[in-house]
Short mmCIF file of N, CA and C in Angstrom, two decimals:
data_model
loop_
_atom_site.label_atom_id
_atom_site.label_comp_id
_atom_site.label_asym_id
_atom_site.label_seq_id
_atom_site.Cartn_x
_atom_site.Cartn_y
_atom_site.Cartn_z
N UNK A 1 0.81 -1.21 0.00
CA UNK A 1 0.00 0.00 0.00
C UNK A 1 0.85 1.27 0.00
N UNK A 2 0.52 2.45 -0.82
CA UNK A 2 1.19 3.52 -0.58
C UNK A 2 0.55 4.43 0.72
N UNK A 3 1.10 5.88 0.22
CA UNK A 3 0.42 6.68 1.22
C UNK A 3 -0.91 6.69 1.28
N UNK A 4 -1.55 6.80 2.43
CA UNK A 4 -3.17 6.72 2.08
C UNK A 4 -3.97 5.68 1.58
N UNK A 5 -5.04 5.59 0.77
CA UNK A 5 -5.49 4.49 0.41
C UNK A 5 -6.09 3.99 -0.69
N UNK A 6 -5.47 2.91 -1.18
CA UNK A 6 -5.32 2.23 -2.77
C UNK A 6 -6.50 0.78 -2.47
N UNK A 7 -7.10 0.88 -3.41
CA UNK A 7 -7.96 -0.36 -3.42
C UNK A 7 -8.13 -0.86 -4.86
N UNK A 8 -8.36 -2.45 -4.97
CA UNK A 8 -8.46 -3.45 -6.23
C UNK A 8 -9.86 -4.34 -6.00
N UNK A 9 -10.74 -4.05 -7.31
CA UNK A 9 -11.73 -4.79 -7.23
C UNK A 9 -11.55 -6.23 -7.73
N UNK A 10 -10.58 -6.87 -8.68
CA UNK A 10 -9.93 -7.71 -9.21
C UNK A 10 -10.23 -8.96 -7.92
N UNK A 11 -10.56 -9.92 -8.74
CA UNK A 11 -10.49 -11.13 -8.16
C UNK A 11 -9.33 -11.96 -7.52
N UNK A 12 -7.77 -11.35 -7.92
CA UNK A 12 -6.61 -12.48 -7.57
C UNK A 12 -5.88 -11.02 -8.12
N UNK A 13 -4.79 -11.13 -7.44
CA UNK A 13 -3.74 -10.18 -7.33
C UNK A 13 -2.53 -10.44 -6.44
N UNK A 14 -1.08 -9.53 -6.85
CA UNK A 14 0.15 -9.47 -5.56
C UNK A 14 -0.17 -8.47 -5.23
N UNK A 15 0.00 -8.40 -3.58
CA UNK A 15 0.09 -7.11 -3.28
C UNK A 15 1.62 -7.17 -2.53
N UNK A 16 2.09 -5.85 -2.55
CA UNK A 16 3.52 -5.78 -1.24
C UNK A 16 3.49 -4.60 -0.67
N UNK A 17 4.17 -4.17 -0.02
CA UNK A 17 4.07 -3.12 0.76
C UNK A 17 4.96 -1.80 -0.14
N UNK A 18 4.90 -0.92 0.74
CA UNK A 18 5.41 0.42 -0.69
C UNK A 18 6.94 0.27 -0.90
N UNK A 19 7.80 -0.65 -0.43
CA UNK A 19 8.99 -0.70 -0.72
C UNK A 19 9.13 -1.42 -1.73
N UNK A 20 8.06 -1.89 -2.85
CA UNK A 20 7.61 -3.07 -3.58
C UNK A 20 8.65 -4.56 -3.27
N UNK A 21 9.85 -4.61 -3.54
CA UNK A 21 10.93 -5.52 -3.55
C UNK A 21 12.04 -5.18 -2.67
N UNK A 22 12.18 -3.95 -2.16
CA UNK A 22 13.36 -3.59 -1.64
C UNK A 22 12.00 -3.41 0.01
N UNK A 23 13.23 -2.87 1.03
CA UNK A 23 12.49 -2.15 1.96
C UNK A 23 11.80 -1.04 1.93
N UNK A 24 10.87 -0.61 3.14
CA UNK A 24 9.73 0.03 3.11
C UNK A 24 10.48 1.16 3.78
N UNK A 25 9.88 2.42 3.84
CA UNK A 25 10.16 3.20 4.16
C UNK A 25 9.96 3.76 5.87
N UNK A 26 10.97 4.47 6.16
CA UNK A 26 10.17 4.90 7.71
C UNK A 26 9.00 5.53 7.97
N UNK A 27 8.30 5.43 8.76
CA UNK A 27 7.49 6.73 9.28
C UNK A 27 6.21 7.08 8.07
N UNK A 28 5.81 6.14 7.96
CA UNK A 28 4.87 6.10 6.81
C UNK A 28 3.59 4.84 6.85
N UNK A 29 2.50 4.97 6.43
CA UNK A 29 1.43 4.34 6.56
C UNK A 29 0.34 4.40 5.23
N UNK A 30 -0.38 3.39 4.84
CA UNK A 30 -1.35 2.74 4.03
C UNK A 30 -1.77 1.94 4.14
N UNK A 31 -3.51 2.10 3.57
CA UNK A 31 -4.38 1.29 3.57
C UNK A 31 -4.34 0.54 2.07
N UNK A 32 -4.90 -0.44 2.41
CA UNK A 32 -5.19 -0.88 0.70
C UNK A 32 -6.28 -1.68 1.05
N UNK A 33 -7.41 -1.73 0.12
CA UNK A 33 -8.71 -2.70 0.36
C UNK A 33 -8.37 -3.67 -0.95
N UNK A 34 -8.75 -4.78 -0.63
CA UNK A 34 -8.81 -5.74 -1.51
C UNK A 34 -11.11 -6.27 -1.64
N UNK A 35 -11.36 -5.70 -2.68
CA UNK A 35 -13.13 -5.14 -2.48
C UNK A 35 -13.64 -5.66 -4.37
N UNK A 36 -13.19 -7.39 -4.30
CA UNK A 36 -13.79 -8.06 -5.33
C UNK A 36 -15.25 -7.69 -5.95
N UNK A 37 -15.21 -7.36 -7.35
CA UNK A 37 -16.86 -7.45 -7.81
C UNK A 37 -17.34 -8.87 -7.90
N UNK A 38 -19.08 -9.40 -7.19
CA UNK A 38 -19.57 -10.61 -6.97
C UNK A 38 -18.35 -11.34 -6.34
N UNK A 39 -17.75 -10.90 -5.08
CA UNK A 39 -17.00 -12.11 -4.34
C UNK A 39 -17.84 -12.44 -3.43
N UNK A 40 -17.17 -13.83 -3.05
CA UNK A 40 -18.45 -14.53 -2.48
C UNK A 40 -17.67 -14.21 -0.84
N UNK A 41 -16.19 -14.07 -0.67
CA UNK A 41 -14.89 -13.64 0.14
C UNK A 41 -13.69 -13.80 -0.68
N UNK A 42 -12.68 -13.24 0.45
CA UNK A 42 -11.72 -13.25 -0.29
C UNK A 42 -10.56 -14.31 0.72
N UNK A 43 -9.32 -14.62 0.17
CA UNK A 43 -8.84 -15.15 0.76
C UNK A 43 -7.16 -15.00 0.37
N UNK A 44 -6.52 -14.51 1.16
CA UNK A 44 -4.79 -13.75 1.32
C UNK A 44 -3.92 -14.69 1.95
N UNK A 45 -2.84 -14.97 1.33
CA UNK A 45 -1.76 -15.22 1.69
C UNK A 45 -0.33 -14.94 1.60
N UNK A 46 0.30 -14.44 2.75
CA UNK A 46 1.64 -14.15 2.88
C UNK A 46 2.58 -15.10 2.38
N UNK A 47 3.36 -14.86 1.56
CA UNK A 47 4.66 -15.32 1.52
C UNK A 47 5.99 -14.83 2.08
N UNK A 48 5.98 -13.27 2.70
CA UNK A 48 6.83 -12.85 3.39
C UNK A 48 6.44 -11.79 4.12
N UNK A 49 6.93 -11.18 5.58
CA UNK A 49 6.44 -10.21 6.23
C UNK A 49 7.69 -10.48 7.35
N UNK A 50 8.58 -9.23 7.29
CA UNK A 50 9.37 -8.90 8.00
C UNK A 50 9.59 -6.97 8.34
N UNK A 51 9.19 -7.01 9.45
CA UNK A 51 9.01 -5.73 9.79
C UNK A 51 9.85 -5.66 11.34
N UNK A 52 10.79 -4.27 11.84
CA UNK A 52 10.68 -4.13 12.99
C UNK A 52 9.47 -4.38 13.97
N UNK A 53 9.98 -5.72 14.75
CA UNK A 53 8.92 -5.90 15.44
C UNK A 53 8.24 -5.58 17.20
N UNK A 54 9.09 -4.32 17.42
CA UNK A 54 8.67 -3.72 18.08
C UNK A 54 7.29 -2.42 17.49
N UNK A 55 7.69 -2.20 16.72
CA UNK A 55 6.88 -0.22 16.30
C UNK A 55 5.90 -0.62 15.03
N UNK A 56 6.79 -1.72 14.07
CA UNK A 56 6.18 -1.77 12.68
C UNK A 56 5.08 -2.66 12.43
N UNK A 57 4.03 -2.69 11.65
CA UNK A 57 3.41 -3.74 12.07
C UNK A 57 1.98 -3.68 10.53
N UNK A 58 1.49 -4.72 10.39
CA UNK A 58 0.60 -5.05 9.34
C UNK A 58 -0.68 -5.31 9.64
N UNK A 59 -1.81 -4.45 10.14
CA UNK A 59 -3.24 -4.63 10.45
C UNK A 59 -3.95 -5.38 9.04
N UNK A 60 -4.78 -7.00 9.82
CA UNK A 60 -5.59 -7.13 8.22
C UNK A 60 -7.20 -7.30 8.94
N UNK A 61 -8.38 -6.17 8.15
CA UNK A 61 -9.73 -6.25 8.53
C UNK A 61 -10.24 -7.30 7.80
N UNK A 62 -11.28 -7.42 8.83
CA UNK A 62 -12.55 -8.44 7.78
C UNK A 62 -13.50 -7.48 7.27
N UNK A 63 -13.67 -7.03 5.86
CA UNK A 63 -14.07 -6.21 5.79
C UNK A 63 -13.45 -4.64 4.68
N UNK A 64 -14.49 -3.92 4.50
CA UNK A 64 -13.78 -2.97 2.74
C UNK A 64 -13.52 -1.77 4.05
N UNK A 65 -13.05 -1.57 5.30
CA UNK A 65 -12.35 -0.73 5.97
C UNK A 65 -12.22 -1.09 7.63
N UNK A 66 -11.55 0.11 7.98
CA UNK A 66 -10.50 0.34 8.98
C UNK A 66 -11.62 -0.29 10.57
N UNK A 67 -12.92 -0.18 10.50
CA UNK A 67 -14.11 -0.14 11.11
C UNK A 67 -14.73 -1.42 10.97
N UNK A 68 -14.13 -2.26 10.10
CA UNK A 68 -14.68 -3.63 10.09
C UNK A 68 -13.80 -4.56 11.24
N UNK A 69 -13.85 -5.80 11.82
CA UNK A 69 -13.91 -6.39 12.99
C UNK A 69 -12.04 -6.29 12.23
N UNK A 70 -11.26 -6.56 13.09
CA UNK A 70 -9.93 -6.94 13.23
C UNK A 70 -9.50 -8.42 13.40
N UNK A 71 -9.00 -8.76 12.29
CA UNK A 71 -8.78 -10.53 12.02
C UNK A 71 -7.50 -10.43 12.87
N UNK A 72 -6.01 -9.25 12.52
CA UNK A 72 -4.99 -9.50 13.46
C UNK A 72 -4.04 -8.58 13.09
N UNK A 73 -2.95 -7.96 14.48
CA UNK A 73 -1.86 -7.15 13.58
C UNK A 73 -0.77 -8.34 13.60
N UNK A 74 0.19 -8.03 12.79
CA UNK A 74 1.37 -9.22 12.33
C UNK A 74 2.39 -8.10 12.68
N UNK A 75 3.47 -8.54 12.86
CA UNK A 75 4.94 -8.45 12.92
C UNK A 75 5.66 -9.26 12.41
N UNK A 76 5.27 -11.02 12.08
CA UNK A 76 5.92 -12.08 11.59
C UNK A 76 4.51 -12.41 10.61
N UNK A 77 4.90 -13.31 9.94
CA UNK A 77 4.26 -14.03 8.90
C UNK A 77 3.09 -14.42 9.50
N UNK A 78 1.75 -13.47 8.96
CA UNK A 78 0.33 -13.77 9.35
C UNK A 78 0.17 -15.75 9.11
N UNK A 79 -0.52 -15.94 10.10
CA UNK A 79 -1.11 -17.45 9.67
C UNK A 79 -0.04 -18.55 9.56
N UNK A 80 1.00 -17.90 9.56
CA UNK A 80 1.90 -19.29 9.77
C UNK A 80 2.18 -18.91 8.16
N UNK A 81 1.51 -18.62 7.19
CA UNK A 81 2.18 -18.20 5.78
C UNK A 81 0.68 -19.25 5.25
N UNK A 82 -0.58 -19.63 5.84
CA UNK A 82 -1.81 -20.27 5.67
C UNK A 82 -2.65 -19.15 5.31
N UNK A 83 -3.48 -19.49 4.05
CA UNK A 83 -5.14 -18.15 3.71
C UNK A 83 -5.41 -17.70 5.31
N UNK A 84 -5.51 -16.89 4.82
CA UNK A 84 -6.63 -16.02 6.02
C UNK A 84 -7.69 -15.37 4.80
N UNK A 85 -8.82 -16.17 5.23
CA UNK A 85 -10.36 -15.89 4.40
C UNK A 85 -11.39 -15.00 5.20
N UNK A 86 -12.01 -14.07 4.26
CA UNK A 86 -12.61 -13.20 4.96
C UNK A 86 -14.13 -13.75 4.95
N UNK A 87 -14.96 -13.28 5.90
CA UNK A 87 -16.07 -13.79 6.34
C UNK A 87 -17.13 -13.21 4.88
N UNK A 88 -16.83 -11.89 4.51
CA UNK A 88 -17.79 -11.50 3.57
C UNK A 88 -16.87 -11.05 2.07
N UNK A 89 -17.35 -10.13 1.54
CA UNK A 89 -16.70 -10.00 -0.12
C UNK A 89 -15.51 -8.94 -0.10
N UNK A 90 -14.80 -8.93 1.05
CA UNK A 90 -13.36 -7.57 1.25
C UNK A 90 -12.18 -7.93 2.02
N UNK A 91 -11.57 -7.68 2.28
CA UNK A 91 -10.41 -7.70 3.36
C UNK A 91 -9.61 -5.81 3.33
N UNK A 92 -9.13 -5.76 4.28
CA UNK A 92 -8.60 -4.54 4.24
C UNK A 92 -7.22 -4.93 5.23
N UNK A 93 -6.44 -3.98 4.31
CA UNK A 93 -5.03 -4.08 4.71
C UNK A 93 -4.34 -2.74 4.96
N UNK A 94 -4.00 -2.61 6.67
CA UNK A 94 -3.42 -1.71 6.96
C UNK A 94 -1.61 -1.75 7.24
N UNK A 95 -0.94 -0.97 6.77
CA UNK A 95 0.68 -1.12 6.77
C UNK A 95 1.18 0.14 7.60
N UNK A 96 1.69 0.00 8.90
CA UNK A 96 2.17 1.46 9.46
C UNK A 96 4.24 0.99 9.96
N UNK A 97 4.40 1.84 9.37
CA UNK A 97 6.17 2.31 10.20
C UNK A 97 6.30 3.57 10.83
N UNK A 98 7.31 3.20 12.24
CA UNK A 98 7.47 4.36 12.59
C UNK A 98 8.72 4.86 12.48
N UNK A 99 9.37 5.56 12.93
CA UNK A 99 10.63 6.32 12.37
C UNK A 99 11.84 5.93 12.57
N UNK A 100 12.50 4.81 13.15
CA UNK A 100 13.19 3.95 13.41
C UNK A 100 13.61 3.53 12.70
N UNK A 101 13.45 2.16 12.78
CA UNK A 101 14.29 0.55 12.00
C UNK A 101 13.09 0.65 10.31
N UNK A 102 13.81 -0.08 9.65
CA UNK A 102 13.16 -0.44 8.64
C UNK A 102 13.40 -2.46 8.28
N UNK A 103 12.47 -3.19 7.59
CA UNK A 103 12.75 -3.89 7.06
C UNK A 103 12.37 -4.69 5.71
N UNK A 104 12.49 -5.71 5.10
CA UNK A 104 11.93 -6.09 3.89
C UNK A 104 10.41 -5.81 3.58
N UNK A 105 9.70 -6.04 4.59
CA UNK A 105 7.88 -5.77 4.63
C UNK A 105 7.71 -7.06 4.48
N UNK A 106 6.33 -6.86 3.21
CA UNK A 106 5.88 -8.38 3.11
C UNK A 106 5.57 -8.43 1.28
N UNK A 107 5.14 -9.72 1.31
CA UNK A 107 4.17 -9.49 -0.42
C UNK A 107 3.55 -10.90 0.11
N UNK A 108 2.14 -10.74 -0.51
CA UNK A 108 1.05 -11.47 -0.80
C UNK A 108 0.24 -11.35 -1.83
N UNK A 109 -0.70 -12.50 -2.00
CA UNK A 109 -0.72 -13.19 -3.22
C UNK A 109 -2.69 -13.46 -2.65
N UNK A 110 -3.90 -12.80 -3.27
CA UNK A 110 -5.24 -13.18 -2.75
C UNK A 110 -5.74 -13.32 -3.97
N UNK A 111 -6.63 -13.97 -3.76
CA UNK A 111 -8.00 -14.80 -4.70
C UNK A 111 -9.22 -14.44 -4.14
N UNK A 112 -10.33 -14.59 -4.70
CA UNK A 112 -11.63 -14.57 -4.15
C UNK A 112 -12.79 -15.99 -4.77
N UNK A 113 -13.86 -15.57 -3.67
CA UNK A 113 -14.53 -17.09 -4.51
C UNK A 113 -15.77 -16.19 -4.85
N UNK A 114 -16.23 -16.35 -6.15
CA UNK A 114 -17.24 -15.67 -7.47
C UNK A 114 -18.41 -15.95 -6.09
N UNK A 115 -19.39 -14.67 -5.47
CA UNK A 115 -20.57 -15.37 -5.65
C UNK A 115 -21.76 -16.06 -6.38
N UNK A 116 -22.28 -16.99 -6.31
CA UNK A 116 -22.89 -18.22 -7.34
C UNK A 116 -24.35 -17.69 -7.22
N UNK A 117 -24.69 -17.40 -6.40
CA UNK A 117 -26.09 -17.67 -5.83
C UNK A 117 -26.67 -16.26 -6.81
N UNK A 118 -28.08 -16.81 -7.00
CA UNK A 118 -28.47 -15.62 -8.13
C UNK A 118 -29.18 -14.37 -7.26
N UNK A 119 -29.50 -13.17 -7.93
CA UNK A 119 -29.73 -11.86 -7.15
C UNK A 119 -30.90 -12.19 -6.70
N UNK A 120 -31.05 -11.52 -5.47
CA UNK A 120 -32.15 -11.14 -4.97
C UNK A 120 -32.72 -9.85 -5.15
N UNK A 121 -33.92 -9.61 -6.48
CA UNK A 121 -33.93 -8.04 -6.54
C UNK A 121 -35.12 -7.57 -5.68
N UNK A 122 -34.35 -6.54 -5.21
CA UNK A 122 -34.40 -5.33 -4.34
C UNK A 122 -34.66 -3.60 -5.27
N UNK A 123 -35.50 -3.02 -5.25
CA UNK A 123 -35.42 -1.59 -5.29
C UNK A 123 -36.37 -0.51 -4.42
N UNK A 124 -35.63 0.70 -5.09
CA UNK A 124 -36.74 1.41 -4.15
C UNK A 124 -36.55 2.90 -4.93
N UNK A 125 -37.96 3.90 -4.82
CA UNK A 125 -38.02 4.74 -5.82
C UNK A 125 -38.34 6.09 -4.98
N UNK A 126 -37.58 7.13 -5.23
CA UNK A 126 -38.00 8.84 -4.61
C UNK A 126 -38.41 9.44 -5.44
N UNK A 127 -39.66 9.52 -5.91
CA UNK A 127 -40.13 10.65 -6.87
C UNK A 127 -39.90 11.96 -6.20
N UNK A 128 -40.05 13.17 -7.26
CA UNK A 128 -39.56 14.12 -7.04
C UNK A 128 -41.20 14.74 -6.50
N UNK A 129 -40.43 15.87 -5.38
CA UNK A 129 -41.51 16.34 -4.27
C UNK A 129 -42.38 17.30 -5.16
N UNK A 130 -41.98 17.84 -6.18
CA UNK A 130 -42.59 19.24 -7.08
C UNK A 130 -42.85 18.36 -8.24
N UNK A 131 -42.97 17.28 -8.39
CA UNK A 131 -44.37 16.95 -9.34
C UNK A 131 -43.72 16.92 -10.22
N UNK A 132 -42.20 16.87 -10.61
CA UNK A 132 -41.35 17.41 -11.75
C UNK A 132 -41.80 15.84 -13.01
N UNK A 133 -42.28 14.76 -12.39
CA UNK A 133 -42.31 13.27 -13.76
C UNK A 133 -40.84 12.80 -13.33
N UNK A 134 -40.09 13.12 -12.34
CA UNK A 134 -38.44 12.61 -12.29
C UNK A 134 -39.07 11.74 -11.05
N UNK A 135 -38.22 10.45 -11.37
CA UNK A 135 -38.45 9.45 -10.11
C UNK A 135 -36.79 8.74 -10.21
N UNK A 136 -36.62 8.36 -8.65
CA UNK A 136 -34.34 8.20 -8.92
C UNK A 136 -35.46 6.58 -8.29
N UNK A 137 -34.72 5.89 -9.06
CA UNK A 137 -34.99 4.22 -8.81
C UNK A 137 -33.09 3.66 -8.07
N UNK A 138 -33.51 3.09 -7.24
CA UNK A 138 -32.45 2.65 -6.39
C UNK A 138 -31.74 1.28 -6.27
N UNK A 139 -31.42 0.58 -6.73
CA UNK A 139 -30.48 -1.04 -6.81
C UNK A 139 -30.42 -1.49 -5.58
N UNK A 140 -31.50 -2.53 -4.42
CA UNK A 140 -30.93 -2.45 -3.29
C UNK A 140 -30.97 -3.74 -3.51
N UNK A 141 -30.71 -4.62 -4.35
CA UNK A 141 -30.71 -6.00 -4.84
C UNK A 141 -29.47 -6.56 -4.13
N UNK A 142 -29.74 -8.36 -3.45
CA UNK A 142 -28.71 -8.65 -2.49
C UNK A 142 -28.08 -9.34 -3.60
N UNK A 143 -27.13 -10.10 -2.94
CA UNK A 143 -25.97 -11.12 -3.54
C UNK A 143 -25.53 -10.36 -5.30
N UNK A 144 -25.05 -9.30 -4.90
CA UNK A 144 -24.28 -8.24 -6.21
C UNK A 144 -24.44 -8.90 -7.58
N UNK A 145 -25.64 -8.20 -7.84
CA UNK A 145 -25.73 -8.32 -9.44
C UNK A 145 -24.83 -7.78 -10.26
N UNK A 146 -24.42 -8.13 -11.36
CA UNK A 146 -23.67 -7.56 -12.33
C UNK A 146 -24.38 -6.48 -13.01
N UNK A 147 -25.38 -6.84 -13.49
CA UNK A 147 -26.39 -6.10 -15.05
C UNK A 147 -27.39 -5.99 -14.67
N UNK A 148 -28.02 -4.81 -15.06
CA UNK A 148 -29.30 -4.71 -14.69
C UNK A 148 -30.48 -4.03 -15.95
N UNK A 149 -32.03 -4.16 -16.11
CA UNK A 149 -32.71 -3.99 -17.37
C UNK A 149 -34.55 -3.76 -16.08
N UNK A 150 -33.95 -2.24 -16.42
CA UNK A 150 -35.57 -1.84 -15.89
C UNK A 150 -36.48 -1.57 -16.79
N UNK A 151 -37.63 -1.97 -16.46
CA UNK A 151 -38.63 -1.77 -17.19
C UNK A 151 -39.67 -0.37 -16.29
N UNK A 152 -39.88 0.70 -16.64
CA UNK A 152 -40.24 1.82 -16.28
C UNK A 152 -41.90 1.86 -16.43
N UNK A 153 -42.56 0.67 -17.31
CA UNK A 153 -44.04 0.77 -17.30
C UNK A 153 -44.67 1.76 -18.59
N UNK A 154 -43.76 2.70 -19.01
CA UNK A 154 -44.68 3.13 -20.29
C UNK A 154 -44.21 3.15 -21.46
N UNK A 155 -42.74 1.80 -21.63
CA UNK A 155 -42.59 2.16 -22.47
C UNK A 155 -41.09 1.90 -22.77
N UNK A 156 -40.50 2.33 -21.60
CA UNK A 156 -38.93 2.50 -21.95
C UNK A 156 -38.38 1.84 -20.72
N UNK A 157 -36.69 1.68 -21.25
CA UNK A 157 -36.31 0.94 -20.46
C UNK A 157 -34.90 1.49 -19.94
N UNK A 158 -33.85 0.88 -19.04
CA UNK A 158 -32.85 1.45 -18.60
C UNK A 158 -31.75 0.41 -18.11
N UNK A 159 -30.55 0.34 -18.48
CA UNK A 159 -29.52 -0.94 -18.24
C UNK A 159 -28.38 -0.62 -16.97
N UNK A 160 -29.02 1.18 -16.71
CA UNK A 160 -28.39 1.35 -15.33
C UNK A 160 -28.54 0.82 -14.01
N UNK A 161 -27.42 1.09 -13.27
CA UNK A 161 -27.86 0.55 -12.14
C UNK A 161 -28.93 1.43 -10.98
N UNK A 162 -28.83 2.71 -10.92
CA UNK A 162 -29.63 3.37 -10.21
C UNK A 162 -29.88 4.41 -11.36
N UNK A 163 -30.55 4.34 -12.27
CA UNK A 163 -31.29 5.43 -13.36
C UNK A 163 -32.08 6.31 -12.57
N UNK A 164 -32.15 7.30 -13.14
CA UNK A 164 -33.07 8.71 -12.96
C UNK A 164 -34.12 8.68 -14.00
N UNK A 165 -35.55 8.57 -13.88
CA UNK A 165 -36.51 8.68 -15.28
C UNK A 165 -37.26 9.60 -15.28
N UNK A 166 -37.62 10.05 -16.21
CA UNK A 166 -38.92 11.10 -16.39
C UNK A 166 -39.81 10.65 -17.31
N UNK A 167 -41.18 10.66 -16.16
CA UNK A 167 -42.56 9.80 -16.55
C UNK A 167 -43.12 11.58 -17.35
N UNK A 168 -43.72 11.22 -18.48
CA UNK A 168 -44.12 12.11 -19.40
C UNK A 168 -46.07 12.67 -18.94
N UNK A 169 -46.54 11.64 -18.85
CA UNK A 169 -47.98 11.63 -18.22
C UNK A 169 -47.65 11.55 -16.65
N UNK A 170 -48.36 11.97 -15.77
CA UNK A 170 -49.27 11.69 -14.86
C UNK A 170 -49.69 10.03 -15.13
N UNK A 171 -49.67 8.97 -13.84
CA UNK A 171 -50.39 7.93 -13.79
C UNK A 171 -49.58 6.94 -13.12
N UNK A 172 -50.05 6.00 -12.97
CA UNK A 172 -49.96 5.06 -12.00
C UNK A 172 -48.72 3.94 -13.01
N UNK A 173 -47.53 3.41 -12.59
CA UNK A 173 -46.85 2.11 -13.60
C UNK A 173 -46.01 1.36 -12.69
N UNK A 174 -46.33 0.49 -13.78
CA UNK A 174 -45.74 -0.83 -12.83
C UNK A 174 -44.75 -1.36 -13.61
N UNK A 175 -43.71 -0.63 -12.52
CA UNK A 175 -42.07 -1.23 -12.45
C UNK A 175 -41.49 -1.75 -12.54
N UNK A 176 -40.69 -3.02 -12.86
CA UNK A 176 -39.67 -4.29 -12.93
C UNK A 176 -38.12 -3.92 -12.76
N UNK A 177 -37.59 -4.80 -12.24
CA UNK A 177 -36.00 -4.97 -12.46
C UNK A 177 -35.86 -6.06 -12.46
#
């Protein structure tokens, strides 16, 4: 991770810390989310992690941030160098040094598993308060659909995921996603 915070929706990836191959720098910190499209979780493994192990250290969440539950901080090789799988479709990876010692860091290597299971659709609609014919239709569909094909009721249709429409008449229609 560099300064601040870098995230990959990608299914399988390396990640290493900002020293990429060489050592990491002092006194420096990043996040990186690992935040698969349709993962079902994800699942990380270390092949190396060497950090001063007093100050330096490698936070990994369950979860697409800093606020999701805490799986563990490392100083040595998370897991024995075994997956650590996340409970839902993210992991988040925090990297901090402090101004001291430096050492190699780490690099790892994650996958995710596709969720299978088909959508559950979900929406929901705010027409506009001044009568304007604008209604914002909302995607609250579970297990992450890819594509989506609304049917608006008079006519027309929309392949967005949260479209904005404007109904031309006054009247009552019945909706689909």
């Amino acid at each position: 991770p560099q300064q601040g915070t870098d995230s990959s929706t990608s299914c399988s990836g390396v990640i290493y810390d900002h020293g990429i191959e060489g050592d990491y720098s002092n006194n420096s910190n990043g996040t990186f989310v690992i935040h698969p499209t349709s993962a079902k979780n994800v699942s990380i493994t270390f092949s190396e992690l060497m950090v001063e192990p007093c100050c330096d250290y490698l936070e990994i969440y369950d979860g697409p941030d800093k606020f999701s539950r805490l799986i563990g901080r490392y100083t040595t090789l998370p897991n024995g160098g075994l997956p650590i799988k996340s409970t839902g479709d993210a992991l988040t990876l925090f990297f901090y040094s402090d101004i001291s010692a430096i050492g190699s860091g780490f690099k790892a290597q994650w996958s995710c598993e596709q969720n299978q299971e088909k959508p559950v659709v979900r929406f929901s609609v705010e027409d506009s308060i001044i009568c304007s014919g604008n209604a914002r239709f909302s995607d609250l569909s579970e297990n992450n659909p890819t594509s989506w094909l609304w049917n608006f009721g008079d006519g027309t249709s929309s392949i967005l995921k949260n479209p904005v429409h404007q109904y031309q008449t006054e009247g009552v229609y019945s909706v689909s996603l």
